[in-house]
Tab-separated table of C-alpha atoms in Angstrom:
chain	number	residue	atom	x	y	z
A	1	MET	CA	-61.867	48.247	-121.574
A	2	ASP	CA	-64.809	49.466	-123.030
A	3	ALA	CA	-65.209	52.428	-121.004
A	4	MET	CA	-69.211	50.996	-119.285
A	5	ASN	CA	-68.136	48.095	-117.872
A	6	ARG	CA	-64.568	49.326	-115.183
A	7	ASP	CA	-62.395	46.983	-113.103
A	8	GLY	CA	-61.655	50.165	-111.228
A	9	ASN	CA	-58.180	50.028	-111.204
A	10	ASN	CA	-57.193	53.460	-111.705
A	11	CYS	CA	-56.452	54.256	-108.157
A	12	GLU	CA	-53.936	57.661	-108.851
A	13	ALA	CA	-57.397	59.158	-110.489
A	14	VAL	CA	-60.204	57.723	-107.422
A	15	SER	CA	-57.853	59.086	-104.581
A	16	ARG	CA	-57.556	62.446	-106.374
A	17	ARG	CA	-61.780	62.585	-106.397
A	18	ARG	CA	-62.809	61.316	-103.315
A	19	ILE	CA	-59.569	63.492	-100.999
A	20	LEU	CA	-61.279	66.418	-103.066
A	21	ARG	CA	-65.244	64.960	-102.395
A	22	SER	CA	-64.039	64.944	-98.876
A	23	THR	CA	-61.932	68.084	-98.712
A	24	GLY	CA	-62.770	70.563	-101.209
A	25	ILE	CA	-66.348	70.877	-103.007
A	26	ALA	CA	-68.156	68.888	-99.912
A	27	GLY	CA	-65.912	70.302	-96.843
A	28	SER	CA	-66.062	73.541	-95.500
A	29	ILE	CA	-68.408	76.461	-96.366
A	30	ALA	CA	-68.043	79.106	-93.750
A	31	VAL	CA	-66.222	78.862	-90.354
A	32	SER	CA	-67.882	80.670	-87.011
A	33	SER	CA	-66.723	80.844	-83.535
A	34	ASN	CA	-69.656	80.964	-80.875
A	35	LEU	CA	-68.441	82.869	-77.181
A	36	VAL	CA	-69.864	81.267	-74.057
A	37	GLY	CA	-68.972	83.525	-71.676
A	38	SER	CA	-66.307	84.858	-70.931
A	39	ALA	CA	-64.557	81.475	-73.003
A	40	LYS	CA	-63.964	81.410	-76.580
A	41	ALA	CA	-65.681	78.449	-77.320
A	42	GLU	CA	-64.391	76.103	-80.885
A	43	LYS	CA	-64.767	77.249	-84.113
A	44	THR	CA	-67.225	75.652	-86.475
A	45	VAL	CA	-67.030	74.804	-89.922
A	46	GLU	CA	-69.913	74.168	-91.835
A	47	ILE	CA	-70.404	70.722	-94.287
A	48	ILE	CA	-72.656	69.382	-96.823
A	49	THR	CA	-74.212	66.428	-95.445
A	50	HIS	CA	-76.832	64.908	-97.816
A	51	ILE	CA	-77.673	65.994	-101.828
A	52	ILE	CA	-81.286	66.224	-102.383
A	53	GLY	CA	-82.738	65.380	-105.422
A	54	ASP	CA	-80.259	66.477	-108.630
A	55	GLU	CA	-78.112	68.670	-106.372
A	56	GLU	CA	-80.830	71.645	-106.228
A	57	ASN	CA	-80.248	71.155	-102.227
A	58	GLU	CA	-77.968	70.401	-99.752
A	59	ILE	CA	-78.634	69.637	-95.987
A	60	THR	CA	-75.661	71.082	-94.081
A	61	LYS	CA	-74.278	70.876	-90.285
A	62	LYS	CA	-71.808	72.833	-88.493
A	63	VAL	CA	-68.769	71.443	-86.886
A	64	PRO	CA	-66.045	71.156	-84.604
A	65	ARG	CA	-63.077	72.857	-87.028
A	66	SER	CA	-60.911	70.908	-85.093
A	67	TRP	CA	-62.435	67.850	-86.091
A	68	LYS	CA	-63.024	68.158	-89.804
A	69	GLU	CA	-59.242	69.026	-89.773
A	70	HIS	CA	-58.365	65.851	-88.101
A	71	SER	CA	-61.288	64.294	-90.219
A	72	ASP	CA	-59.081	65.431	-93.493
A	73	ARG	CA	-56.025	64.493	-91.849
A	74	VAL	CA	-57.540	60.631	-91.728
A	75	SER	CA	-58.190	60.727	-94.803
A	76	LEU	CA	-55.037	61.335	-96.384
A	77	VAL	CA	-52.972	59.347	-93.649
A	78	ARG	CA	-55.089	56.089	-95.538
A	79	GLU	CA	-54.599	56.571	-98.937
A	80	GLN	CA	-51.018	56.388	-98.215
A	81	VAL	CA	-51.609	53.138	-95.643
A	82	GLN	CA	-53.500	51.450	-98.737
A	83	ASN	CA	-50.904	52.655	-101.250
A	84	GLU	CA	-48.273	51.494	-98.728
A	85	TYR	CA	-49.668	48.314	-97.607
A	86	ILE	CA	-52.979	46.862	-99.116
A	87	ARG	CA	-50.680	44.697	-101.968
A	88	GLN	CA	-48.735	43.270	-99.077
A	89	LYS	CA	-49.471	39.354	-98.625
A	90	GLY	CA	-51.731	38.749	-95.761
A	91	VAL	CA	-53.227	42.711	-95.750
A	92	GLU	CA	-57.084	42.186	-96.556
A	93	SER	CA	-58.721	45.620	-96.431
A	94	VAL	CA	-57.843	49.106	-95.274
A	95	SER	CA	-60.212	51.687	-94.191
A	96	ILE	CA	-61.435	54.461	-91.815
A	97	GLY	CA	-62.651	53.300	-87.841
A	98	LEU	CA	-63.417	55.174	-85.067
A	99	GLY	CA	-60.448	56.046	-83.156
A	100	ASN	CA	-60.395	56.495	-79.282
A	101	GLU	CA	-59.446	61.001	-79.022
A	102	TYR	CA	-62.283	63.324	-79.491
A	103	PHE	CA	-62.361	66.816	-80.943
A	104	GLY	CA	-64.273	69.705	-79.843
A	105	GLY	CA	-66.132	67.333	-78.212
A	106	LYS	CA	-66.541	64.868	-81.320
A	107	ARG	CA	-65.327	61.789	-81.751
A	108	GLY	CA	-62.392	61.213	-84.301
A	109	PHE	CA	-60.997	58.661	-86.107
A	110	SER	CA	-58.330	56.047	-86.631
A	111	ILE	CA	-57.091	53.713	-89.483
A	112	ASN	CA	-58.135	50.022	-88.967
A	113	VAL	CA	-55.953	47.160	-91.901
A	114	GLY	CA	-57.501	44.087	-91.734
A	115	VAL	CA	-55.377	41.184	-91.831
A	116	ASP	CA	-55.018	37.684	-92.785
A	117	SER	CA	-52.563	36.565	-89.547
A	118	GLU	CA	-52.199	33.031	-91.114
A	119	GLU	CA	-50.896	34.364	-94.900
A	120	LEU	CA	-48.541	37.696	-93.069
A	121	ASN	CA	-45.027	36.887	-93.497
A	122	VAL	CA	-44.854	39.428	-90.239
A	123	SER	CA	-46.305	39.124	-86.843
A	124	PRO	CA	-49.579	41.544	-87.251
A	125	ASN	CA	-48.175	43.704	-84.515
A	126	ALA	CA	-45.479	44.698	-87.333
A	127	VAL	CA	-47.221	44.930	-89.766
A	128	THR	CA	-47.896	48.790	-89.611
A	129	PRO	CA	-46.865	51.780	-87.017
A	130	ASP	CA	-48.644	52.467	-83.875
A	131	THR	CA	-49.306	55.419	-85.471
A	132	ILE	CA	-48.791	57.966	-88.644
A	133	ASP	CA	-49.053	61.888	-88.341
A	134	GLY	CA	-50.758	61.204	-85.268
A	135	VAL	CA	-53.157	58.801	-86.852
A	136	GLU	CA	-53.458	56.106	-84.999
A	137	LEU	CA	-53.389	52.630	-86.740
A	138	ASN	CA	-55.057	49.057	-85.911
A	139	VAL	CA	-54.096	45.817	-87.197
A	140	GLU	CA	-57.002	43.417	-86.662
A	141	GLU	CA	-57.925	40.146	-88.384
A	142	GLU	CA	-59.982	40.663	-91.589
A	143	PRO	CA	-63.786	39.193	-91.145
A	144	GLU	CA	-65.140	36.353	-92.895
A	145	GLU	CA	-67.513	37.860	-95.267
A	146	VAL	CA	-70.288	35.968	-97.353
A	147	GLU	CA	-71.898	37.527	-100.751
A	148	GLU	CA	-75.548	36.752	-100.250
A	149	SER	CA	-76.923	36.405	-103.344
A	150	CYS	CA	-79.812	33.779	-102.852
A	151	ASP	CA	-80.457	29.792	-104.875
A	152	ASP	CA	-83.453	29.326	-104.070
A	153	LYS	CA	-87.028	31.570	-103.957
A	154	CYS	CA	-87.179	30.473	-100.044
A	155	TRP	CA	-87.013	34.101	-99.019
A	156	ASN	CA	-90.113	34.966	-101.168
A	157	SER	CA	-92.073	33.393	-98.750
A	158	SER	CA	-90.147	34.624	-95.368
A	159	THR	CA	-90.935	36.470	-92.372
A	160	PHE	CA	-92.636	38.912	-93.917
A	161	ASP	CA	-95.952	38.362	-96.301
A	162	PRO	CA	-95.422	39.570	-99.038
A	163	THR	CA	-91.639	39.997	-98.469
A	164	PRO	CA	-90.863	44.164	-98.011
A	165	GLY	CA	-88.007	45.348	-99.240
A	166	GLY	CA	-85.643	45.306	-102.581
A	167	VAL	CA	-87.664	45.129	-106.262
A	168	LEU	CA	-91.126	44.198	-106.852
A	169	PHE	CA	-92.002	42.980	-110.053
A	170	ALA	CA	-94.618	40.326	-111.191
A	171	GLY	CA	-95.380	39.863	-107.657
A	172	ALA	CA	-91.829	38.432	-107.195
A	173	THR	CA	-88.958	39.950	-104.848
A	174	ALA	CA	-85.714	40.080	-105.143
A	175	GLY	CA	-82.648	41.544	-102.625
A	176	ALA	CA	-81.987	44.701	-105.042
A	177	ARG	CA	-83.863	48.216	-105.786
A	178	PHE	CA	-83.254	51.306	-106.237
A	179	PHE	CA	-83.106	54.133	-108.940
A	180	ALA	CA	-80.729	56.354	-110.608
A	181	HIS	CA	-81.068	59.233	-113.262
A	182	GLY	CA	-78.887	61.299	-115.542
A	183	ILE	CA	-76.435	57.948	-115.788
A	184	ARG	CA	-75.172	59.099	-119.369
A	185	GLY	CA	-78.602	60.709	-119.905
A	186	ASN	CA	-80.274	57.606	-118.420
A	187	ASP	CA	-82.275	56.070	-115.446
A	188	TYR	CA	-81.246	52.836	-114.536
A	189	MET	CA	-81.803	50.222	-111.857
A	190	ILE	CA	-78.777	50.048	-109.638
A	191	THR	CA	-77.917	46.483	-108.326
A	192	ALA	CA	-74.985	43.899	-106.707
A	193	ALA	CA	-73.183	42.492	-110.213
A	194	HIS	CA	-73.204	38.960	-108.211
A	195	ASN	CA	-77.124	38.918	-108.254
A	196	VAL	CA	-76.385	38.632	-112.536
A	197	ASP	CA	-73.579	36.383	-112.100
A	198	LEU	CA	-71.553	35.226	-109.023
A	199	ASP	CA	-68.295	35.327	-111.223
A	200	TYR	CA	-68.353	38.478	-112.615
A	201	CYS	CA	-64.714	39.594	-111.441
A	202	ASP	CA	-63.968	37.747	-114.354
A	203	LYS	CA	-66.558	38.693	-117.094
A	204	ASP	CA	-68.000	41.296	-119.280
A	205	LEU	CA	-72.255	41.344	-117.813
A	206	VAL	CA	-72.465	44.688	-120.299
A	207	GLY	CA	-75.322	43.296	-122.732
A	208	SER	CA	-75.990	40.736	-120.655
A	209	GLU	CA	-80.108	40.016	-119.976
A	210	VAL	CA	-81.494	40.081	-116.350
A	211	GLU	CA	-84.333	38.242	-115.389
A	212	GLN	CA	-85.421	37.362	-111.936
A	213	HIS	CA	-87.533	34.486	-111.248
A	214	CYS	CA	-88.206	33.399	-115.208
A	215	ASN	CA	-89.545	37.224	-115.256
A	216	TYR	CA	-87.471	39.487	-118.223
A	217	TRP	CA	-86.613	42.904	-116.250
A	218	GLY	CA	-83.684	44.257	-119.184
A	219	GLU	CA	-80.257	44.935	-119.706
A	220	VAL	CA	-77.288	45.259	-118.198
A	221	MET	CA	-76.040	48.637	-119.979
A	222	GLU	CA	-73.116	49.963	-116.958
A	223	GLN	CA	-70.766	47.003	-114.784
A	224	TYR	CA	-68.555	48.315	-111.874
A	225	ASN	CA	-66.344	45.415	-110.926
A	226	ALA	CA	-64.615	47.525	-107.935
A	227	LEU	CA	-68.133	48.487	-106.525
A	228	ASP	CA	-69.965	45.178	-107.504
A	229	ILE	CA	-72.414	47.304	-109.209
A	230	VAL	CA	-74.530	46.852	-112.456
A	231	MET	CA	-76.975	49.157	-113.471
A	232	VAL	CA	-79.841	47.799	-115.863
A	233	SER	CA	-82.358	49.134	-118.356
A	234	LEU	CA	-85.188	48.003	-117.437
A	235	ASP	CA	-88.188	46.695	-119.845
A	236	SER	CA	-90.744	48.919	-120.938
A	237	ASP	CA	-92.901	46.185	-118.651
A	238	TYR	CA	-91.926	47.475	-115.436
A	239	SER	CA	-91.290	51.628	-114.866
A	240	MET	CA	-89.031	52.670	-112.313
A	241	ASN	CA	-90.033	55.364	-108.939
A	242	GLY	CA	-88.063	56.967	-106.061
A	243	GLU	CA	-89.136	54.636	-103.307
A	244	ILE	CA	-87.929	51.778	-101.210
A	245	GLU	CA	-90.433	49.176	-100.275
A	246	GLN	CA	-90.137	49.617	-96.590
A	247	HIS	CA	-91.922	48.137	-93.964
A	248	PRO	CA	-95.066	48.831	-93.437
A	249	SER	CA	-95.339	51.337	-96.019
A	250	PRO	CA	-92.473	52.917	-98.489
A	251	VAL	CA	-90.573	55.741	-98.063
A	252	ASP	CA	-89.519	58.216	-100.841
A	253	VAL	CA	-85.310	58.661	-102.095
A	254	SER	CA	-84.738	62.082	-101.453
A	255	GLY	CA	-81.112	62.065	-102.509
A	256	TYR	CA	-78.192	60.450	-100.826
A	257	VAL	CA	-75.399	60.690	-98.058
A	258	THR	CA	-72.272	63.311	-99.204
A	259	LEU	CA	-68.718	61.781	-97.765
A	260	ASN	CA	-68.803	64.080	-94.999
A	261	GLY	CA	-72.191	63.066	-94.345
A	262	LEU	CA	-71.121	59.197	-93.519
A	263	LYS	CA	-68.820	60.311	-91.807
A	264	ASP	CA	-70.630	62.859	-89.317
A	265	LEU	CA	-73.079	59.902	-88.418
A	266	GLU	CA	-70.095	57.002	-88.128
A	267	SER	CA	-68.469	59.837	-85.788
A	268	ASP	CA	-71.886	60.579	-83.917
A	269	GLY	CA	-73.116	56.897	-83.633
A	270	GLU	CA	-75.956	57.391	-85.508
A	271	THR	CA	-78.453	54.619	-86.645
A	272	VAL	CA	-78.681	54.285	-90.328
A	273	TYR	CA	-80.752	51.294	-92.264
A	274	LYS	CA	-81.154	48.500	-94.715
A	275	MET	CA	-84.493	47.566	-96.166
A	276	GLY	CA	-83.536	43.533	-97.715
A	277	CYS	CA	-85.440	40.747	-99.005
A	278	ARG	CA	-84.433	38.113	-96.901
A	279	THR	CA	-83.829	39.935	-93.507
A	280	GLY	CA	-86.124	43.174	-93.924
A	281	MET	CA	-86.010	46.299	-91.852
A	282	THR	CA	-82.497	46.163	-89.578
A	283	SER	CA	-80.858	48.880	-88.802
A	284	GLY	CA	-77.628	49.990	-86.891
A	285	PRO	CA	-74.048	52.241	-87.151
A	286	ILE	CA	-71.630	53.212	-89.093
A	287	LEU	CA	-68.371	51.085	-88.333
A	288	GLU	CA	-66.110	52.067	-91.228
A	289	THR	CA	-65.666	53.960	-94.514
A	290	GLU	CA	-63.437	55.045	-97.078
A	291	VAL	CA	-62.968	51.014	-97.491
A	292	SER	CA	-60.760	49.046	-99.420
A	293	ARG	CA	-60.580	45.738	-100.237
A	294	SER	CA	-57.311	44.037	-101.805
A	295	SER	CA	-59.363	41.468	-104.193
A	296	CYS	CA	-62.286	42.102	-106.559
A	297	PRO	CA	-64.859	44.072	-105.228
A	298	THR	CA	-62.556	46.465	-104.267
A	299	PHE	CA	-64.883	49.212	-102.981
A	300	GLN	CA	-61.685	51.730	-104.549
A	301	SER	CA	-61.499	53.320	-101.442
A	302	GLU	CA	-65.612	53.868	-101.498
A	303	GLY	CA	-66.578	51.069	-99.245
A	304	ILE	CA	-68.457	51.129	-96.288
A	305	GLU	CA	-69.261	48.716	-93.547
A	306	ILE	CA	-72.144	48.986	-91.024
A	307	GLU	CA	-73.322	46.775	-87.604
A	308	LEU	CA	-76.479	45.481	-89.102
A	309	ASP	CA	-77.858	41.948	-89.574
A	310	SER	CA	-78.767	40.779	-92.954
A	311	ALA	CA	-78.588	37.137	-94.904
A	312	ALA	CA	-78.593	35.412	-98.224
A	313	GLY	CA	-80.884	36.867	-100.267
A	314	ASP	CA	-80.178	40.979	-99.244
A	315	SER	CA	-77.470	41.802	-101.983
A	316	GLY	CA	-78.282	45.129	-103.781
A	317	CYS	CA	-80.783	46.119	-101.104
A	318	PRO	CA	-80.305	49.560	-99.964
A	319	TYR	CA	-78.049	51.357	-96.975
A	320	TYR	CA	-80.214	54.943	-96.587
A	321	ASP	CA	-80.398	57.414	-93.466
A	322	LEU	CA	-83.765	58.651	-92.431
A	323	ARG	CA	-84.175	61.616	-92.121
A	324	ASN	CA	-86.472	64.805	-92.826
A	325	GLY	CA	-89.351	62.403	-93.380
A	326	GLY	CA	-87.592	60.673	-96.276
A	327	ALA	CA	-84.449	58.545	-97.351
A	328	TYR	CA	-81.498	59.458	-98.044
A	329	LEU	CA	-79.320	56.945	-99.998
A	330	ILE	CA	-76.144	55.565	-98.604
A	331	GLY	CA	-74.997	52.106	-100.236
A	332	PHE	CA	-75.463	49.483	-102.205
A	333	HIS	CA	-75.423	46.429	-99.754
A	334	SER	CA	-72.792	44.007	-101.182
A	335	ARG	CA	-71.732	41.230	-98.798
A	336	GLY	CA	-72.265	39.982	-95.367
A	337	VAL	CA	-69.422	40.089	-92.200
A	338	ASN	CA	-68.907	37.959	-89.518
A	339	THR	CA	-71.458	35.075	-90.045
A	340	THR	CA	-73.673	34.401	-86.696
A	341	SER	CA	-75.729	31.124	-85.371
A	342	GLU	CA	-79.037	32.740	-86.187
A	343	GLU	CA	-81.323	31.697	-89.227
A	344	ILE	CA	-83.331	32.648	-91.472
A	345	CYS	CA	-84.761	31.008	-94.029
A	346	ASN	CA	-82.071	28.437	-93.437
A	347	ARG	CA	-79.506	30.792	-94.433
A	348	TYR	CA	-76.919	32.034	-92.349
A	349	VAL	CA	-77.545	35.376	-90.446
A	350	THR	CA	-74.454	38.473	-90.366
A	351	SER	CA	-74.214	40.819	-87.668
A	352	ARG	CA	-72.375	43.363	-89.995
A	353	VAL	CA	-72.519	44.701	-93.759
A	354	ARG	CA	-70.165	46.504	-96.716
A	355	GLY	CA	-71.049	47.413	-99.654
A	356	SER	CA	-70.372	50.465	-102.206
A	357	THR	CA	-71.096	54.135	-101.996
A	358	ALA	CA	-74.013	56.523	-103.396
A	359	TYR	CA	-71.996	59.197	-103.301
A	360	TYR	CA	-69.452	57.946	-105.448
A	361	ILE	CA	-71.443	56.645	-108.350
A	362	ALA	CA	-73.636	60.193	-108.155
A	363	ASP	CA	-69.906	61.719	-108.553
A	364	GLU	CA	-68.955	59.129	-110.972
A	365	TYR	CA	-71.795	58.849	-112.911
A	366	SER	CA	-72.649	63.081	-112.935
A	367	GLY	CA	-76.338	60.895	-111.696
A	368	TYR	CA	-78.599	61.779	-109.012
A	369	PHE	CA	-81.405	59.191	-106.971
A	370	ASP	CA	-84.788	60.733	-105.555
């Protein structure tokens, strides 16, 4: 297969890179301990949480050493669980969610296994053991997912006027937009592959022309089916900038959040954001990291799930963390999870979202965001 059109089946190579990202370079930098009175406090280790621009600068944070060791152990066990169970009939996903234990006062993690109980050959309680190497495993019913492309122009005249978020070209708004630099020496726009073709999993889209409401954008240069993304080289009539069209005013993109940074945000229950065309700006906590699915897009252990509202037309939009006056990219919106009874512009709203992660794109393609 052409190197620019990836089906994402090289699980072993991806596994090694992902674990190195969690435990190696983006892992501990320094260890320290603090004395409070006569009691010895929890030892801490410094982790890299955010990369600024082209990796010349970074944001770090001290976390309990016991929590970091636990976090690394959970990632290793998650990999083991995925390799053993993801191909079993009825097993739909494997991810890292919040656990019940605390380490140095910081909340730890558990492993979530999503199943379709009607397809299982055994009862849900018998799918996995309760724990592996001291890490808690939870088997839960896999929620319904909805690909959130839009087949009409309704969302261009929603409650926002003009609709913020996404890509604004020639007065039309699409569901995606941010830019990666240095991808094989080029700058590209990134969007959801299913925005280009709903049958992307079975097609080679590289070289395809990309249009938005009859306006020609450019050409698909890179396709990654497992992550539901394509990279588009824009027509010369358009220019790229480093902003998210956040309502009521844009916010500059400063960089991206690392895997350790995502786990830190997840553990602390911090609020992160999404800016999409259909639902505008919505926010909520990270629910799951290192998400893998059994079918396309598999996310290759690089997916994320966040508790926030979305609807059809939001696909490809950015998830991000607001910090120090800038936006640090978290990922790219692929699908909604858990359809609600609420409607926006004749489309049901979902209460959770899943997508791929920006740190993986930066690592895999040696690119950066700003």
